[in-house]
PDB file of C-alpha atoms in Angstrom:
ATOM      1  CA  MET I 331       0.000   0.000   0.000  1.00 58.00           C
ATOM      2  CA  LEU I 332       1.331   3.436  -0.908  1.00 60.00           C
ATOM      3  CA  ALA I 333       1.396   6.178   1.681  1.00 70.00           C
ATOM      4  CA  VAL I 334      -0.168   9.494   0.753  1.00 70.00           C
ATOM      5  CA  SER I 335       2.426  12.244   0.872  1.00 84.00           C
ATOM      6  CA  HIS I 336       1.703  15.935   0.817  1.00 91.00           C
ATOM      7  CA  VAL I 337       5.340  16.995   0.741  1.00 91.00           C
ATOM      8  CA  GLY I 338       4.984  18.408  -2.764  1.00 90.00           C
ATOM      9  CA  TYR I 339       2.097  20.641  -1.748  1.00 93.00           C
ATOM     10  CA  ILE I 340       3.943  21.846   1.354  1.00 94.00           C
ATOM     11  CA  ALA I 341       7.109  22.582  -0.639  1.00 93.00           C
ATOM     12  CA  ALA I 342       5.110  24.419  -3.310  1.00 95.00           C
ATOM     13  CA  GLY I 343       3.327  26.461  -0.661  1.00 97.00           C
ATOM     14  CA  TRP I 344       6.607  27.454   1.007  1.00 98.00           C
ATOM     15  CA  GLY I 345       8.155  28.232  -2.367  1.00 98.00           C
ATOM     16  CA  ILE I 346       5.292  30.499  -3.368  1.00 98.00           C
ATOM     17  CA  VAL I 347       5.316  32.335  -0.036  1.00 98.00           C
ATOM     18  CA  LEU I 348       9.094  32.802   0.100  1.00 98.00           C
ATOM     19  CA  GLY I 349       9.264  33.780  -3.563  1.00 98.00           C
ATOM     20  CA  SER I 350       6.491  36.335  -3.098  1.00 98.00           C
ATOM     21  CA  LEU I 351       8.229  37.832  -0.059  1.00 98.00           C
ATOM     22  CA  ALA I 352      11.529  38.029  -1.926  1.00 98.00           C
ATOM     23  CA  LEU I 353       9.894  39.792  -4.894  1.00 98.00           C
ATOM     24  CA  TYR I 354       8.064  42.197  -2.587  1.00 98.00           C
ATOM     25  CA  GLY I 355      11.290  43.016  -0.734  1.00 98.00           C
ATOM     26  CA  LEU I 356      13.185  43.576  -3.971  1.00 98.00           C
ATOM     27  CA  ARG I 357      10.417  45.802  -5.313  1.00 98.00           C
ATOM     28  CA  THR I 358      10.314  47.812  -2.079  1.00 98.00           C
ATOM     29  CA  VAL I 359      14.074  48.387  -2.038  1.00 97.00           C
ATOM     30  CA  ARG I 360      14.148  49.408  -5.707  1.00 97.00           C
ATOM     31  CA  ARG I 361      11.211  51.789  -5.205  1.00 97.00           C
ATOM     32  CA  GLY I 362      12.905  53.296  -2.142  1.00 93.00           C
ATOM     33  CA  ARG I 363      16.100  53.915  -4.084  1.00 93.00           C
ATOM     34  CA  THR I 364      14.141  55.571  -6.884  1.00 95.00           C
ATOM     35  CA  LEU I 365      12.294  57.824  -4.450  1.00 93.00           C
ATOM     36  CA  ALA I 366      15.494  58.645  -2.532  1.00 90.00           C
ATOM     37  CA  GLN I 367      17.052  60.060  -5.693  1.00 92.00           C
ATOM     38  CA  GLN I 368      14.190  62.558  -5.966  1.00 94.00           C
ATOM     39  CA  VAL I 369      14.897  64.084  -2.538  1.00 92.00           C
ATOM     40  CA  PRO I 370      17.266  67.074  -2.611  1.00 92.00           C
ATOM     41  CA  PRO I 371      20.657  66.358  -0.959  1.00 87.00           C
ATOM     42  CA  GLU I 372      20.108  68.929   1.795  1.00 87.00           C
ATOM     43  CA  ASP I 373      16.864  67.174   2.857  1.00 87.00           C
ATOM     44  CA  ARG I 374      18.379  63.689   3.090  1.00 84.00           C
ATOM     45  CA  ARG I 375      18.524  62.913   6.790  1.00 82.00           C
ATOM     46  CA  TRP I 376      19.683  59.316   6.349  1.00 68.00           C
ATOM     47  CA  THR I 377      23.020  60.200   4.733  1.00 59.00           C
TER      48      THR I 377
END
């Protein structure tokens, strides 16, 4: 008798979640860099 395994579904779920978080983080960092370039140098408090 074969055992039912849900490992594929669990791995796919983790892959989708981690991939989505990585894409969201990359998009957020790139957007922040774009917006930071629009701020005049004298108003940049983080540098």
